[in-house]
Each structure stands twice: as structure tokens, then as C-alpha cells.
XYZ file of C-alpha atoms in Angstrom:
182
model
C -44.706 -32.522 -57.625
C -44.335 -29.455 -55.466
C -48.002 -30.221 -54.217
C -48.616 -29.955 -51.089
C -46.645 -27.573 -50.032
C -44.763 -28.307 -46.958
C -44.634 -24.592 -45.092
C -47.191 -21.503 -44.842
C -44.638 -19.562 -46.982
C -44.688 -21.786 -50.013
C -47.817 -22.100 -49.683
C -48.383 -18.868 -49.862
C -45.860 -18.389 -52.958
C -48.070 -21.174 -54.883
C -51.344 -19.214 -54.302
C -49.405 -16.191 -55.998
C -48.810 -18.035 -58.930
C -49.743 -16.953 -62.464
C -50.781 -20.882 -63.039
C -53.112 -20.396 -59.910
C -54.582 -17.131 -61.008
C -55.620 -18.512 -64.052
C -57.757 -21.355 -62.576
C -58.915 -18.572 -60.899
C -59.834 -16.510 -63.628
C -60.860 -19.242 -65.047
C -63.463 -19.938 -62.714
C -64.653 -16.280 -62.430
C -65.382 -16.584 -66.613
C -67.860 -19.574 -65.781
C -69.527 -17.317 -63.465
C -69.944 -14.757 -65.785
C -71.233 -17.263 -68.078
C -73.431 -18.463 -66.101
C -74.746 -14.904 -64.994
C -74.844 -14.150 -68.891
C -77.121 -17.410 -69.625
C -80.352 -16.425 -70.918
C -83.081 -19.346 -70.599
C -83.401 -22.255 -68.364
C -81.553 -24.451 -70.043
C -78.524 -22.267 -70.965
C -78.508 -21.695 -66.722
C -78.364 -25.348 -66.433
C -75.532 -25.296 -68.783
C -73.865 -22.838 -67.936
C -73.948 -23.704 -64.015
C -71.297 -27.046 -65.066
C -67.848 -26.345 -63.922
C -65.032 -28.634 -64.592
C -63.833 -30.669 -61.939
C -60.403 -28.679 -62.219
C -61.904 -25.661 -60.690
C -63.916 -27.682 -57.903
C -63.715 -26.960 -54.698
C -60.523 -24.853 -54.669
C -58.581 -24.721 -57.779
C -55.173 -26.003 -57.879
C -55.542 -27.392 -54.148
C -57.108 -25.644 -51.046
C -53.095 -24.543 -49.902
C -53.074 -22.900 -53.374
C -56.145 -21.008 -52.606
C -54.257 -18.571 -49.474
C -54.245 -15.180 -52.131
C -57.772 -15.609 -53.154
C -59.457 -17.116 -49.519
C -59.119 -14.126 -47.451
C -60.259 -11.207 -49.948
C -63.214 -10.519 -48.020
C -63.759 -7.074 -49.279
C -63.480 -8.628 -52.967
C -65.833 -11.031 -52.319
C -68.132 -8.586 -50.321
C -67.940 -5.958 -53.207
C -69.970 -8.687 -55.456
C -72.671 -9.315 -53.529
C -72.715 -5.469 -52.909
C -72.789 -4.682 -56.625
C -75.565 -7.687 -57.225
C -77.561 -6.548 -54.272
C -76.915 -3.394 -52.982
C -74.777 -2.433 -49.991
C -77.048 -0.951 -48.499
C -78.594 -4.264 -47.673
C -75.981 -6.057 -46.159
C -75.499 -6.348 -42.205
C -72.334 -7.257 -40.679
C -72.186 -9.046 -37.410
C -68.958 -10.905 -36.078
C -69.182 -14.158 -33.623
C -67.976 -11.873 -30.656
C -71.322 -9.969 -31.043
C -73.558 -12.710 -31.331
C -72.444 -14.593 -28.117
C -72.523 -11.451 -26.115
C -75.699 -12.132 -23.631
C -77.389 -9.094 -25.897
C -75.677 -10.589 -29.128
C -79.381 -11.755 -30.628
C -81.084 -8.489 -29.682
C -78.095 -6.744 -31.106
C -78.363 -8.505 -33.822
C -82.075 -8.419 -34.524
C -81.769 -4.735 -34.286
C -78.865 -4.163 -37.197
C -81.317 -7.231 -39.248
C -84.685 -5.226 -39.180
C -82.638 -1.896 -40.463
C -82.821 -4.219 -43.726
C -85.655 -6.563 -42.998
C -88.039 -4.002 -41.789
C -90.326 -6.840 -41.300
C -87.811 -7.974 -38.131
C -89.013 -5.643 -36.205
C -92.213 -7.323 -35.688
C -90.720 -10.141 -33.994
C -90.338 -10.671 -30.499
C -87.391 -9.422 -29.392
C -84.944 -12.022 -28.109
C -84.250 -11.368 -23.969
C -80.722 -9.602 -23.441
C -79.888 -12.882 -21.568
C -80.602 -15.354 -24.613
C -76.416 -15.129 -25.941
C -76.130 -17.167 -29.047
C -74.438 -20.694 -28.313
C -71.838 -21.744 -30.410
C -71.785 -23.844 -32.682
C -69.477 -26.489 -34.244
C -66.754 -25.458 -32.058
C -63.337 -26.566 -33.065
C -60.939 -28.041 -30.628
C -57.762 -25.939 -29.846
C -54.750 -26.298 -32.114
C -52.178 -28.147 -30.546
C -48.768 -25.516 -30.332
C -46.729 -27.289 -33.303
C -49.712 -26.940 -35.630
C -50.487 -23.507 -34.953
C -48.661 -20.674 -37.133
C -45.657 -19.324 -35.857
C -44.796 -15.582 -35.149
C -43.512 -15.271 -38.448
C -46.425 -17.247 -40.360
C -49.071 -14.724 -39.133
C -46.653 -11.881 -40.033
C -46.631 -12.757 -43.622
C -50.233 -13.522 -43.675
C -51.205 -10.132 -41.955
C -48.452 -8.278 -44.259
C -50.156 -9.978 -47.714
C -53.785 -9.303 -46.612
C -53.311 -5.966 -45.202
C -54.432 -3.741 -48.168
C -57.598 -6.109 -48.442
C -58.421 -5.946 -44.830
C -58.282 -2.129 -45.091
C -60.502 -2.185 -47.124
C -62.645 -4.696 -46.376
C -62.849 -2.030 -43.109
C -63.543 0.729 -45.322
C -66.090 -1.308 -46.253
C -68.035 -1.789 -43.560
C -67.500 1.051 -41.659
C -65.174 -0.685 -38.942
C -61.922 -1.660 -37.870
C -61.581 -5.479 -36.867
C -58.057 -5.303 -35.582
C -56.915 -7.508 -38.226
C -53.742 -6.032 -39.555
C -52.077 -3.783 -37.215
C -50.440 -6.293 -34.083
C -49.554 -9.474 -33.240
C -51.918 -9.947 -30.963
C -52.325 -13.185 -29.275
C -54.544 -15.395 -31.640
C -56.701 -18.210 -30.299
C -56.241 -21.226 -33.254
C -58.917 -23.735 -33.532
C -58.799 -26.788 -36.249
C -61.560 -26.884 -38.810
């Protein structure tokens, strides 16, 4: 069995593969189904999945293509909901000491209704959360492990930037990445 893969690279390669993109597929037609289902008890139904496509089909280190498609993913919700409606924040913002009034402010262009509220001081920074611990060195992805990753995402982060309207930075350097466990 060729499961798990032992480097970034093949797991990469098994991600690609055309038995992986059919699980995906696969899953994306129960969606559909489910979208399609007309009555409560069709929904109920139709909202199964096999165990085969649960969490991440085919393995979470098989799931590296579809993961980082943000702009796929974001394009669903867009066409279900409306762009128009959707606010994007990153964590940088948020823990800025104006991050929550920042925030509030891009919220209540959606959620008129926001605006009502009391505005959070400039001094209030969000805290984080869940923090991770740091990566120790021979865990983290080498030089070339991030180049491959940034090199096979960097059509989708383009337009994932497109998108939204503004460049994260994701796909043009090597910069020096901070790697946390999850």
C-alpha cells in the first residue's frame, strides 16, 4: 500500500490522481443530490454519504490538490449567496489593536444591522485562539516543499486574489513562513 505517503511530493502526486479525483467527484455528485432533494425526507436521504468519502477521501495526504482551492470553494458560496455578501478578513487584521473595529466596519457593509452596535475600542485586538505550538525544524517543509506547493496552487491563488480584490502574497517569494502544528 502506497498509503501514507512518505514525502510532500508524493503526496502531492497521490492528490493528482485520477483515482482521487473521482472520490472527489464523487462526493461533489452527493452534494448535488442533496441540493436537488425535494422534500424533507429526500434531504434526509440525500444528506448520507458513504464512509469512503468521509472526512477526506482517499486519506487527508490525498486531499493536497483539492484543500487549498480557496477561490473554488469561495466561488460556491458566491454563486449560492451572492458575492456581494461575503467579507474577507485575514488573522493579521483581526489581532491588529483596531482588528475588531476594522472588522465590524467591512461586517455592517453586509449586515447593515452591525452598525448599530457599539463599536469595539481601537485597543480591544482580537486574542488568539487555539494557537498551535511552533513546528519543530525537521517537520517543517523544506525550501523545495513550499516551492512545489506555491508552483501547484499558483493559478488558484491568483485567482482566489482576483477574487477578492487583493493580493495575499501567497505565490510570488519564498518568504520566510512561520509553521505551526494543527
Amino acid at each position: 500500500e502506497d498509503y501514507p505517503p512518505k514525502t510532500f511530493s508524493e503526496a502531492l502526486q497521490l492528490s493528482r490522481s485520477t483515482h482521487i479525483e473521482a472520490l472527489y467527484k464523487e462526493g461533489e455528485r452527493a452534494g448535488a443530490r442533496y441540493l436537488a432533494a425535494d422534500g424533507p425526507l429526500a434531504r434526509i436521504a440525500a444528506a448520507w454519504l458513504p464512509e469512503h468519502l468521509l472526512p477526506f477521501p482517499g486519506g487527508q495526504l490525498a486531499a493536497l490538490a483539492h484543500m487549498g482551492r480557496y477561490a473554488d470553494n469561495i466561488r460556491s458560496f458566491g454563486d449560492a449567496f451572492g458575492m456581494s455578501r461575503m467579507v474577507f478578513l485575514n488573522f493579521g487584521e483581526l489581532t491588529r489593536p483596531d482588528g475588531a473595529v476594522v472588522a465590524l466596519k467591512r461586517l455592517s457593509k453586509v449586515a447593515p444591522v452591525l452598525d448599530t452596535l457599539r463599536a469595539p475600542t481601537a485597543s480591544s485586538g482580537l486574542p488568539q485562539l487555539n494557537a498551535s505550538a511552533e513546528v519543530s525544524p525537521e517537520k517543517a517543509p523544506d525550501a523545495s516543499a513550499v516551492a512545489e506547493l506555491r508552483a501547484h496552487y499558483a493559478e488558484d491563488n491568483r485567482r482566489l486574489c482576483d477574487m477578492i480584490g487583493r493580493d495575499l502574497g501567497w505565490g510570488t517569494s519564498l518568504q520566510s513562513v512561520s509553521y505551526r502544528g494543527g
